[in-house]
Amino acid sequence: MGSAQFHRIGRGRLALGVILSLFCLVPCSQALAALAEIGGLTVTLPDAATGWRKAGKGNLFMLQKDFPETEDDKRGNALIQITKPLPAARSSLRAGMKTFVATLPDMAKEDILVKHYGVTVNGYDIRVEERCCVHQKNVSISQIVVGVAGDRQQAYLQLVLLNVNGDRSRSAEVDFATLVRSVKLDPSDKDFDLVPASEDGGLDGVFTHLDTGLRPNVFGGMDFYSDSTITTFDQKGLFSTELPKGGRSITEHCKETPTDCGLYTLTGGGFFSSAGSIEMRSVTSAYGTIEIETKTFSKKGEDLVIAEADHRAVPPFDEGTTLDGEWVSTFASSGMTATSSGSVASSHTLRLHRNGTFERAGWSGASMTNEIGGSQSGVTTSSNRPGASGRYKLSGYRLDLTDVSGKTETMSIFELDKGSDGLLVINGNNYLKDDKK
């Protein structure tokens, strides 16, 4: 794809001067329909009640949202820009992204902070690149660019944020990501959804893998971690890396949180043997990027071996199961640099009794010190979690805690070791049983 194609987009390069001129526009009062057709490309637009309005003219479809000045934030704007589909080969997507980013010359000089790539649910290649921050005329500018490419055409979308950060930035990014997921280059394209194909599926249950190692922390140190990662497989072809909470099914969970989920297919093997590999198509970002990985696969009794790592089957709790004991989850992290040091720690305790009652408590604390010019300052803080008690119910992979006021909190739960309650994993956190109690 040559840069000349981008020069034909309204003849106006999307230079920072043009962007900054839009920063001064009064809000447009024109409401948007739910769908927009842009030269053959179709997208679902944000609801007009969210504040997005159509802005600008020419070959670029543009939306604008204005953020008023507050005590904490300057006046800001968010812009979404969408090109009409451009004729180009799928293989030129990376070059096309580079050319489109360069329409904001100063932004093109910035390093990519976040990058996602993969395919969409409709099989198009997709790339996402995020850059920050250019400062011009007292305006802070950041950019997220998305390119979507089929075999014969491509489209580009970008979100430009002007003096927009914090919660404002996150809300604009959510709206943009939702719009990107809705992109259709062809009328036959389907909506974003994780729908298994007829050849998908074949597994059923919850499996755990113990992942351990070292990773850096925010204080400049290293923490040892021991995580019991989860994979929940649905017979029809869905999988999730989290246990659905609140009693939701895996289908409901994946609709609400697609970045936890994906689709899988078992392949290979013979008539008398199980599949030799598993293809896992994971949703890796809110933009609908799907990464495809093929891993070795085999069964070992009720357990699975995926990419030579053991994944043990986790049996559900029987309806009405009760436990007896005290379980504690602790966390600590610390580190230091040449001029600062810090640490955080927390502990949460859950007591379960055979009669179906529970008590819970906890505390957390943090400390930080800084030394600047020979002067040292520091802060230490701690707090106790208000105690709670009531009744609990175990069923499947679900723990319901109902306090004395009648409020119920639902969490995921499983036993890491079959037939042993020495370690419970509750909402993804390890709770070790205190045998002294």
XYZ file of C-alpha atoms in Angstrom:
437
model
C 0.000 0.000 0.000
C 1.553 3.305 -1.011
C 1.268 6.482 0.974
C -0.477 8.118 -1.992
C -3.641 6.297 -1.025
C -3.651 8.122 2.281
C -3.030 11.463 0.553
C -6.367 10.964 -1.201
C -8.228 10.805 2.096
C -9.895 14.204 1.897
C -6.499 15.524 0.709
C -5.992 16.674 4.267
C -3.289 14.781 6.120
C -4.321 14.218 9.700
C -1.572 16.487 10.947
C -1.544 17.679 14.528
C -2.589 21.136 13.411
C -5.837 19.746 12.014
C -6.434 17.712 15.142
C -5.847 20.744 17.338
C -8.270 22.808 15.276
C -10.973 20.244 16.047
C -10.112 20.699 19.716
C -11.661 24.178 19.443
C -14.932 23.148 17.784
C -18.199 23.662 19.620
C -19.986 20.365 20.324
C -22.046 19.132 17.404
C -25.722 18.575 18.200
C -26.316 15.944 15.515
C -27.251 12.592 17.075
C -25.953 9.353 15.583
C -27.819 6.342 14.362
C -26.926 2.938 15.758
C -25.156 1.832 12.569
C -22.943 3.639 10.103
C -21.994 2.551 6.577
C -18.666 4.019 5.479
C -17.836 3.202 1.887
C -18.947 -0.405 2.334
C -17.574 -0.790 5.864
C -20.163 -1.084 8.641
C -19.687 -0.201 12.306
C -21.965 0.053 15.332
C -21.702 3.547 16.783
C -21.694 4.514 20.459
C -25.088 5.517 21.790
C -25.624 9.264 21.418
C -26.353 9.413 25.143
C -22.659 8.702 25.789
C -21.775 12.097 24.298
C -20.268 11.045 20.952
C -21.313 13.217 18.001
C -20.443 13.284 14.311
C -17.767 15.860 13.467
C -15.928 17.065 10.391
C -16.458 16.404 6.699
C -14.575 14.656 3.916
C -13.515 11.075 3.269
C -12.796 10.379 6.933
C -15.742 9.461 9.133
C -15.212 11.269 12.431
C -16.789 11.262 15.878
C -16.072 13.723 18.653
C -16.720 13.711 22.386
C -16.138 16.766 24.562
C -15.095 16.670 28.203
C -15.736 19.859 30.214
C -13.142 21.443 32.440
C -13.305 20.415 36.109
C -11.319 21.133 39.243
C -9.102 18.138 38.485
C -9.035 18.053 34.671
C -8.559 20.440 31.796
C -11.092 20.687 29.039
C -10.527 17.727 26.733
C -11.660 16.031 23.549
C -11.703 12.522 22.156
C -11.821 11.888 18.407
C -12.569 8.658 16.554
C -11.597 8.584 12.878
C -12.415 5.820 10.399
C -11.203 5.445 6.804
C -13.237 4.061 3.969
C -11.984 0.592 2.938
C -8.852 0.847 0.801
C -7.902 -1.731 -1.868
C -4.772 -3.532 -0.689
C -3.386 -7.017 -0.103
C -3.599 -8.561 3.351
C 0.194 -8.801 3.537
C 0.570 -5.001 3.452
C -1.214 -4.364 6.774
C 1.946 -3.600 8.740
C 3.159 -1.136 6.108
C -0.291 0.419 5.937
C -0.323 0.896 9.708
C 3.025 2.666 9.517
C 1.719 4.998 6.814
C -1.503 5.770 8.683
C 0.293 6.476 11.960
C 2.577 8.853 10.067
C -0.407 11.085 9.248
C 0.276 12.411 12.756
C 3.992 13.035 12.157
C 4.981 13.825 15.746
C 3.109 10.787 17.065
C 4.910 8.516 14.608
C 8.166 9.348 16.409
C 6.863 7.895 19.676
C 7.496 4.289 20.709
C 4.611 1.829 20.725
C 3.454 1.396 24.326
C 0.886 -1.362 23.781
C 0.544 -3.658 20.779
C -1.967 -6.383 19.943
C -2.225 -8.428 16.774
C -4.078 -11.484 15.570
C -7.278 -12.163 13.656
C -10.901 -11.102 14.117
C -13.904 -13.416 14.479
C -14.424 -12.921 10.739
C -10.886 -14.028 9.894
C -9.409 -10.611 9.100
C -5.907 -9.691 10.232
C -5.945 -6.979 12.900
C -3.223 -4.852 14.521
C -3.574 -2.414 17.416
C -0.886 0.104 18.380
C -1.022 2.611 21.228
C 1.294 5.629 21.547
C 1.644 8.410 24.109
C 2.310 11.305 24.535
C 2.942 14.342 22.336
C 2.622 17.810 23.848
C 1.744 20.729 21.578
C 0.237 24.121 22.450
C -0.382 22.977 26.034
C -2.334 19.964 24.788
C -1.350 16.390 25.656
C -2.095 14.018 22.759
C -2.221 10.213 22.744
C -3.262 7.827 20.005
C -4.589 4.302 19.469
C -4.520 3.059 15.857
C -6.234 -0.098 14.568
C -5.806 -1.690 11.159
C -8.111 -4.414 9.820
C -7.183 -6.260 6.626
C -8.913 -8.809 4.433
C -7.571 -10.398 1.272
C -8.489 -7.443 -0.938
C -9.138 -4.409 1.266
C -8.191 -2.733 4.512
C -9.630 -0.139 6.888
C -8.013 1.976 9.579
C -9.455 3.468 12.728
C -7.897 5.645 15.379
C -8.748 7.198 18.716
C -7.020 10.496 19.444
C -7.197 11.828 23.020
C -6.518 15.510 23.686
C -6.042 16.384 27.370
C -7.979 13.241 28.259
C -6.653 10.832 30.900
C -7.702 8.771 33.906
C -11.344 7.639 33.994
C -12.146 9.856 31.004
C -9.527 8.090 28.919
C -10.705 4.652 30.022
C -14.340 5.413 29.104
C -13.333 6.669 25.642
C -11.136 3.610 25.095
C -14.008 1.278 26.054
C -16.295 2.982 23.518
C -13.585 2.784 20.841
C -12.835 -0.882 21.534
C -16.549 -1.715 21.309
C -16.748 0.083 17.967
C -13.662 -1.762 16.656
C -15.181 -5.129 17.579
C -18.199 -4.240 15.437
C -16.228 -3.593 12.210
C -17.557 -5.467 9.186
C -15.670 -5.247 5.891
C -18.259 -7.388 4.133
C -22.075 -7.533 4.513
C -21.832 -11.257 5.265
C -19.580 -10.705 8.314
C -20.975 -11.791 11.668
C -21.085 -9.832 14.907
C -18.324 -10.314 17.435
C -19.139 -13.381 19.489
C -17.391 -16.562 20.533
C -19.476 -19.163 18.724
C -17.956 -22.656 18.487
C -17.859 -24.337 15.086
C -19.062 -27.884 14.518
C -15.513 -29.257 14.747
C -14.778 -27.500 18.052
C -15.092 -28.962 21.555
C -14.675 -32.385 23.080
C -13.554 -31.564 26.638
C -15.560 -30.825 29.750
C -14.450 -29.726 33.195
C -12.080 -27.541 35.167
C -8.328 -28.149 35.124
C -5.517 -26.515 37.085
C -1.810 -26.006 36.428
C 0.705 -24.849 39.063
C 2.783 -21.982 37.670
C 5.755 -20.772 39.731
C 8.634 -18.366 39.190
C 10.002 -14.876 39.866
C 8.672 -11.579 38.563
C 9.587 -7.905 39.134
C 7.481 -5.712 41.416
C 6.771 -1.984 41.482
C 9.451 -1.399 44.131
C 12.296 -2.625 41.940
C 12.553 -6.018 43.636
C 11.570 -9.545 42.654
C 8.650 -11.554 44.020
C 8.299 -15.328 44.029
C 4.885 -16.349 42.736
C 2.982 -19.574 42.882
C -0.235 -19.350 40.892
C -2.751 -22.085 40.321
C -3.847 -21.223 36.798
C -7.253 -22.435 35.691
C -8.686 -23.548 32.379
C -12.385 -24.320 32.165
C -13.429 -26.287 29.083
C -16.956 -26.401 27.725
C -18.006 -29.500 25.792
C -19.097 -27.430 22.775
C -15.785 -25.599 22.311
C -15.522 -22.620 24.669
C -12.740 -22.259 27.220
C -12.055 -19.716 29.949
C -8.976 -18.935 32.043
C -11.223 -17.906 34.931
C -13.965 -19.727 36.779
C -17.288 -18.001 36.061
C -18.424 -16.119 39.145
C -21.865 -15.472 40.519
C -23.289 -18.738 39.247
C -22.945 -17.710 35.592
C -22.407 -20.280 32.874
C -19.221 -20.206 30.817
C -21.265 -18.864 27.877
C -22.566 -15.964 29.984
C -19.113 -15.321 31.428
C -17.483 -15.183 27.984
C -20.083 -12.740 26.673
C -19.385 -10.409 29.590
C -15.600 -10.933 29.747
C -14.379 -12.178 26.356
C -10.715 -11.476 27.175
C -10.858 -14.394 29.641
C -12.029 -16.724 26.909
C -11.527 -18.367 23.566
C -12.395 -21.354 21.382
C -10.573 -24.663 21.068
C -10.334 -27.559 18.632
C -8.794 -30.985 19.205
C -6.873 -32.290 16.206
C -4.702 -35.247 15.244
C -4.681 -38.662 16.861
C -5.999 -41.863 15.406
C -9.030 -44.097 15.722
C -7.705 -45.739 18.887
C -6.016 -42.666 20.407
C -6.926 -39.214 21.611
C -6.131 -35.994 19.790
C -2.461 -35.160 19.433
C -2.819 -31.363 19.523
C -5.156 -28.629 20.649
C -5.713 -25.353 18.789
C -6.608 -22.551 21.215
C -8.002 -19.307 19.797
C -7.721 -16.794 22.647
C -9.230 -13.304 22.767
C -6.219 -11.187 23.733
C -7.669 -7.670 23.889
C -10.883 -5.672 24.176
C -10.526 -4.903 20.452
C -11.386 -8.495 19.583
C -7.878 -9.604 18.599
C -7.689 -13.395 18.561
C -4.367 -15.200 18.894
C -4.166 -18.764 17.594
C -1.821 -21.265 19.235
C -1.460 -24.960 18.496
C -0.070 -27.005 21.405
C 0.679 -30.662 21.962
C -2.135 -32.463 23.759
C -2.747 -35.788 25.444
C -4.870 -37.274 28.197
C -3.457 -38.896 31.336
C -6.369 -40.558 33.063
C -8.755 -37.750 34.056
C -5.973 -35.185 33.670
C -4.624 -33.378 30.599
C -1.116 -32.699 29.334
C -0.979 -29.488 27.264
C 2.352 -28.301 25.842
C 4.052 -30.878 28.130
C 2.535 -29.240 31.243
C 0.243 -31.205 33.545
C -3.302 -29.884 33.980
C -5.059 -31.755 36.759
C -8.800 -32.277 36.751
C -10.534 -30.383 39.558
C -13.656 -32.103 40.900
C -16.568 -29.863 41.923
C -17.902 -29.718 45.469
C -21.073 -31.712 46.044
C -24.195 -29.707 46.797
C -24.336 -28.905 50.507
C -20.692 -29.823 51.283
C -19.393 -28.317 54.532
C -15.808 -27.803 55.668
C -14.218 -27.212 59.037
C -11.124 -25.098 59.656
C -9.357 -21.783 59.132
C -7.752 -20.796 55.837
C -5.374 -17.863 55.389
C -4.309 -16.025 52.238
C -1.214 -13.809 52.542
C 0.633 -11.519 50.165
C 3.878 -9.586 50.557
C 6.046 -7.587 48.178
C 9.108 -5.422 48.796
C 12.079 -3.885 47.053
C 14.433 -0.937 46.962
C 16.267 1.364 44.590
C 19.129 3.796 45.175
C 16.765 6.454 46.550
C 13.647 4.625 47.714
C 12.258 1.477 49.251
C 8.803 0.108 49.831
C 6.733 -2.866 50.838
C 3.124 -4.001 50.959
C 1.532 -6.914 52.775
C -1.939 -8.277 53.368
C -3.630 -11.214 55.032
C -7.171 -12.550 54.728
C -8.642 -15.212 56.986
C -11.733 -17.333 56.344
C -13.166 -19.719 58.957
C -15.686 -22.329 57.858
C -17.607 -24.576 60.260
C -19.400 -27.889 59.824
C -22.684 -26.262 60.839
C -22.583 -24.020 57.760
C -21.444 -20.801 59.430
C -18.402 -18.649 58.623
C -16.312 -15.748 59.915
C -13.857 -13.669 57.911
C -11.311 -10.967 58.728
C -8.246 -9.347 57.222
C -5.685 -6.569 57.268
C -3.324 -4.789 54.889
C -0.372 -2.451 55.261
C 2.200 -0.550 53.226
C 5.315 1.531 53.819
C 7.464 3.683 51.540
C 10.587 5.808 52.055
C 12.295 8.265 49.709
C 15.603 10.061 49.991
C 16.134 13.272 48.008
C 19.129 15.555 48.495
C 20.067 13.962 51.803
C 16.553 14.416 53.183
C 14.516 11.300 53.904
C 10.731 11.041 54.026
C 8.451 8.103 54.501
C 4.900 6.949 55.029
C 3.415 3.894 56.713
C -0.217 2.909 56.601
C -2.308 -0.063 57.667
C -5.952 -0.992 57.946
C -8.116 -3.830 59.198
C -10.913 -5.297 57.129
C -14.213 -5.188 59.019
C -15.061 -8.635 60.296
C -18.047 -10.473 58.868
C -19.971 -13.582 59.765
C -22.978 -15.512 58.566
C -23.752 -18.672 56.662
C -22.047 -20.246 53.643
C -23.027 -22.662 50.900
C -20.751 -24.796 48.721
C -21.877 -26.176 45.376
C -19.817 -27.070 42.329
C -17.119 -24.423 42.021
C -19.166 -21.796 43.866
C -18.967 -20.434 47.407
C -21.834 -18.236 48.655
C -21.210 -16.181 51.809
C -24.377 -14.640 53.250
C -23.722 -12.215 56.122
C -26.052 -11.407 59.003
C -27.638 -8.545 57.034
C -28.687 -10.969 54.283
C -26.173 -9.748 51.696
C -24.636 -12.590 49.647
C -21.192 -12.550 48.059
C -20.477 -15.265 45.497
C -16.921 -16.439 44.810
C -15.258 -19.185 42.814
C -13.624 -21.998 44.798
C -11.855 -25.297 44.255
C -9.489 -27.684 46.054
C -6.036 -27.756 44.487
C -5.352 -31.312 45.685
C -8.003 -33.930 45.110
C -9.684 -35.006 48.323
C -7.683 -32.529 50.432
C -8.828 -29.191 51.830
C -5.283 -28.172 52.814
C -5.299 -25.538 50.086
C -8.374 -23.789 48.746
C -8.213 -21.462 45.747
C -10.884 -18.798 46.268
C -11.426 -16.178 43.559
C -7.974 -17.078 42.234
C -6.181 -16.578 45.587
C -4.454 -19.372 47.513
C -5.880 -19.973 51.011
C -3.695 -22.302 53.101
C -5.330 -24.223 55.932
C -3.971 -23.499 59.405
C -3.677 -26.962 60.920
C -3.126 -25.502 64.409
C -6.714 -24.359 64.565
